[in-house]
Amino acid sequence: MNVNQSGLCINGVFRPGAAGRKIVQINPATEAAFAEVECAEVGDAAEAIEGASKAFEGGWRDLAPGRRAEVLFQIARLIREHVNPLAEMECRNIGKPIGDARDEVLLGARVFEYYAGGIGRFYGQTIPVAKGGFDFTWHQPMGVVAAIVPWNFPFPIACWKAAPALAAGNAVVLKPASQSPLTALALGKLALEAGLPSGVLQVLPGAGREIGEVLVTHPLVRKVSFTGSTEVGVRIMGLASSGLKRVSLELGGKSPNIIFGDSDVDKAAAGSPMSVFANTGQDCCARSRIYVERSVFDRFVEQFVAASRALVVGDPSEEKTQVGPLVSAGQRTISETFLEESSRMGRKLVCGGDRPFSKGFYLRPAVLVGVEPEDRVWREEVFGPVVCIRPFDDEAEMLREVNASPYGLSGSIWTRDLDRALRVSRLVESGVLSVNSHSSVHVEAPFGGFKMSGIGRDLGMHALEGYTELKNVFIAQN
Ligand code: NAD
């Protein structure tokens, strides 16, 4: 099957947008345009939402969970069958290293499998109410869910919103970012091929400010599931409030990586570069501020820098590449601006920060030391390959500084002391943490942020709660 699609996926048909506008796709590794997709207009978005609502009421909502699961398993099977074309598509579209792209496609398949299996285990309760009788709860689908996703992990995030929403019986209108619509359209195609009824999954590339806001405000949309920047998340929450729409928001981060003196410093230093430079730093979970206990600071920095220098930066279509280009020239400029500002302030760039090739939006992983807590680069999300490392002396003071961030998405703690691991895990204000590891995302576990990093949880059985309303039914007994 050819998974390349350029039309809007509305009511089972891939078709041009009403105004004939196109979104040009640029390969970040070559800076060359290589594809065009249709750009949805306001009218297209309204048609997609109305079609999704009809598909919801016309059968998907009422289909037995086991039948919905069969379709989801089928989607997963087709994703697995098409892992290579999908990975190549993502690699070309956003410069993602091909090995990572393949892993992310397979993650998407696992997400569909998880929710296909999970929906039959998403139990309600029977409640012994004081009045007697029989009282029970039902998880019911909401209706049309708008899933608005970013460009940094386009395929897995589209899957981890669509799969639980569909498993629970909702219809989904998926809006990919303009920079990365190709695998979302391919998912629309695979879902139709798998037997998902027309209209149950609509895919609409288009401008966030235009059709994104139609999705957020349209009266037929019951839930907005958004992953993207905190700035847009705040705007979406405001817009959704007048209709009291349910929202879940997965937003930005500035995650800490905390290295205690009693940890396996060699292991922490060897693994930490990819906890911030993977996906060229364009990762909401990037551990971009590293706190190292002073007793091991020099040793850690030396090893971290050596491991960062050894990363293979290059053509994302080559298997050996670990760090590809940034998604766009603009995204690279943001990182370079942070680095220029740090240089003006006399901060020390220990390695990287230069452009290794004349073509492509590449930037070599940059390591800064000597930064101060008030520096913008230490406080703000860079969303590029830039990390800062600072020493700390006192655990409590370090934790105060960690928690002073408005963000609270992810983070790592490196220590051999179990008491400390548990104490610090409890005190760090973030939704996801790993100890002696940098793993943030598990299909089976909840993922999301505290504070300005978001509201609600993706993944795990928790996500199903976010795509359902809880109904209580009481049956009187004579
Ligand atoms: P973005 O907020 O600019 O865009 C995300 C999506 O929202 C895109 O589809 C965009 O078209 C749409 N959009 C933009 N303006 C809109 C509006 N006014 N109304 C409705 N939709 C609108 O973010 P981005 O640049 O694509 O992604 C980078 C950001 O995403 C970073 O801040 C990153 O930390 C965050 N992110 C968070 C997570 C997480 O799970 N917490 C995961 C990945 C990325």
Coordinates of N, CA and C and ligand atoms in Angstrom, one line a residue, residues 148-153 157 160 175-179 206-213 216 226-230 232-233 235-236 239 249-253 283-285 331 381 383 409 447-448 453 458, ligand 1:
I148 N -4.5 17.8 18.8 CA -3.6 18.8 18.2 C -2.1 18.4 18.6
V149 N -1.3 18.1 17.6 CA 0.0 17.6 18.0 C 1.2 18.4 17.4
P150 N 2.4 18.3 18.0 CA 3.5 19.0 17.5 C 4.4 18.3 16.5
W151 N 5.5 18.9 16.1 CA 6.3 18.4 15.1 C 7.5 17.5 15.6
N152 N 7.7 17.5 16.9 CA 9.0 16.9 17.3 C 8.9 15.3 17.4
F153 N 7.7 14.8 17.8 CA 7.5 13.3 17.8 C 6.1 13.1 17.1
I157 N 3.1 10.7 19.1 CA 2.1 11.5 19.8 C 0.7 11.4 19.2
W160 N -0.6 8.2 20.4 CA -1.0 8.1 21.8 C -2.1 9.0 22.2
K175 N -5.0 17.1 14.2 CA -4.3 18.2 13.5 C -2.8 18.1 13.7
P176 N -2.1 17.7 12.7 CA -0.6 17.6 12.8 C -0.1 19.1 12.7
A177 N 1.2 19.2 13.1 CA 1.9 20.5 12.9 C 2.1 20.7 11.4
S178 N 2.2 21.9 11.0 CA 2.4 22.2 9.6 C 3.8 21.6 9.1
Q179 N 4.7 21.6 10.0 CA 6.1 21.0 9.6 C 6.1 19.5 9.4
G206 N -3.0 22.0 8.7 CA -3.4 23.4 8.6 C -2.8 24.3 9.7
A207 N -3.0 25.6 9.5 CA -2.4 26.5 10.5 C -3.1 26.5 11.8
G208 N -2.3 26.4 12.9 CA -2.8 26.3 14.3 C -3.7 27.5 14.6
R209 N -3.3 28.7 14.2 CA -4.1 29.9 14.6 C -5.5 29.9 13.9
E210 N -5.5 29.2 12.7 CA -6.8 29.2 12.0 C -7.6 28.0 12.3
I211 N -7.2 26.8 11.8 CA -8.1 25.7 12.0 C -7.9 25.1 13.4
G212 N -6.7 25.2 14.0 CA -6.5 24.8 15.4 C -7.6 25.4 16.3
E213 N -7.8 26.7 16.1 CA -8.7 27.4 17.0 C -10.2 27.1 16.7
V216 N -10.7 24.0 18.6 CA -10.8 24.3 20.1 C -12.2 24.9 20.5
F226 N -4.1 18.3 23.6 CA -3.1 19.1 22.9 C -1.7 18.8 23.5
T227 N -0.7 18.7 22.6 CA 0.7 18.6 22.9 C 1.4 19.7 22.1
G228 N 2.1 20.5 22.8 CA 2.8 21.6 22.2 C 3.4 22.6 23.2
S229 N 3.5 23.8 22.8 CA 4.2 24.8 23.6 C 3.3 25.3 24.8
T230 N 3.9 25.7 25.9 CA 3.1 26.2 27.0 C 2.3 27.4 26.6
V232 N 0.9 28.2 23.6 CA -0.3 27.9 22.9 C -1.2 27.1 23.8
G233 N -0.7 26.3 24.7 CA -1.5 25.5 25.7 C -2.4 26.5 26.5
R235 N -3.3 29.5 25.8 CA -4.3 30.1 24.9 C -5.5 29.1 24.7
I236 N -5.1 27.8 24.4 CA -6.2 26.8 24.2 C -7.0 26.7 25.4
L239 N -9.4 29.5 25.5 CA -10.5 29.4 24.4 C -11.5 28.3 24.7
L249 N -3.4 18.9 28.4 CA -2.3 19.7 27.8 C -1.0 19.1 28.2
E250 N -0.2 18.7 27.2 CA 1.2 18.3 27.5 C 2.1 19.4 26.9
L251 N 2.8 20.1 27.8 CA 3.4 21.3 27.3 C 4.9 21.3 27.4
G252 N 5.5 22.4 27.6 CA 7.0 22.5 27.6 C 7.6 22.0 28.9
G253 N 8.9 22.0 28.9 CA 9.7 21.6 30.1 C 11.1 22.2 30.2
D283 N 13.0 18.1 22.5 CA 12.3 17.1 23.2 C 11.8 17.8 24.5
C284 N 10.5 17.7 24.8 CA 9.9 18.3 25.9 C 10.5 17.8 27.2
C285 N 11.0 16.5 27.2 CA 11.6 15.9 28.4 C 13.1 16.1 28.5
Q331 N 14.2 27.3 14.1 CA 14.5 26.6 15.3 C 15.9 26.6 15.7
E381 N 13.0 27.0 28.2 CA 13.2 25.9 27.3 C 13.8 26.4 26.0
F383 N 14.7 24.1 23.4 CA 14.2 23.2 22.4 C 15.2 23.1 21.2
L409 N 7.9 18.8 34.1 CA 7.6 17.7 33.2 C 8.3 16.4 33.6
F447 N 1.9 9.8 31.5 CA 2.9 10.7 31.1 C 2.3 12.1 31.1
G448 N 2.9 13.1 31.8 CA 2.4 14.4 31.7 C 3.1 15.3 32.8
S453 N 3.8 22.7 32.8 CA 4.1 21.6 31.9 C 2.8 20.9 31.5
D458 N -1.3 11.6 29.4 CA -1.3 10.7 28.2 C -0.8 9.3 28.7
Ligands
NAD1 P1 3.2 24.7 19.1 O1 2.5 25.0 20.4 O2 3.7 25.9 18.3 O3 2.3 23.8 18.1 C1 1.7 22.6 18.5 C2 0.5 22.3 17.7 O4 -0.5 23.3 18.0 C3 0.7 22.4 16.2 O5 -0.1 21.5 15.5 C4 0.2 23.8 15.9 O6 -0.2 24.0 14.5 C5 -1.0 24.0 16.8 N1 -1.3 25.4 17.2 C6 -0.5 26.5 17.2 N2 -1.2 27.5 17.6 C7 -2.5 27.1 17.9 C8 -3.6 27.8 18.3 N3 -3.6 29.1 18.6 N4 -4.7 27.0 18.5 C9 -4.7 25.7 18.3 N5 -3.6 25.0 17.8 C10 -2.5 25.7 17.6 O7 4.4 23.7 19.5 P2 5.5 23.1 18.5 O8 6.5 24.2 18.2 O9 4.9 22.3 17.4 O10 6.2 22.0 19.5 C11 7.2 22.4 20.4 C12 6.6 22.5 21.8 O11 5.9 21.4 22.2 C13 7.7 22.6 22.9 O12 7.4 23.6 23.8 C14 7.7 21.3 23.6 O13 8.2 21.3 24.9 C15 6.3 20.9 23.5 N6 6.1 19.5 23.6 C16 5.5 18.9 24.7 C17 5.4 17.6 24.8 C18 4.8 17.0 26.1 O14 4.3 15.9 26.0 N7 4.8 17.7 27.2 C19 5.8 16.7 23.8 C20 6.3 17.3 22.7 C21 6.4 18.7 22.6

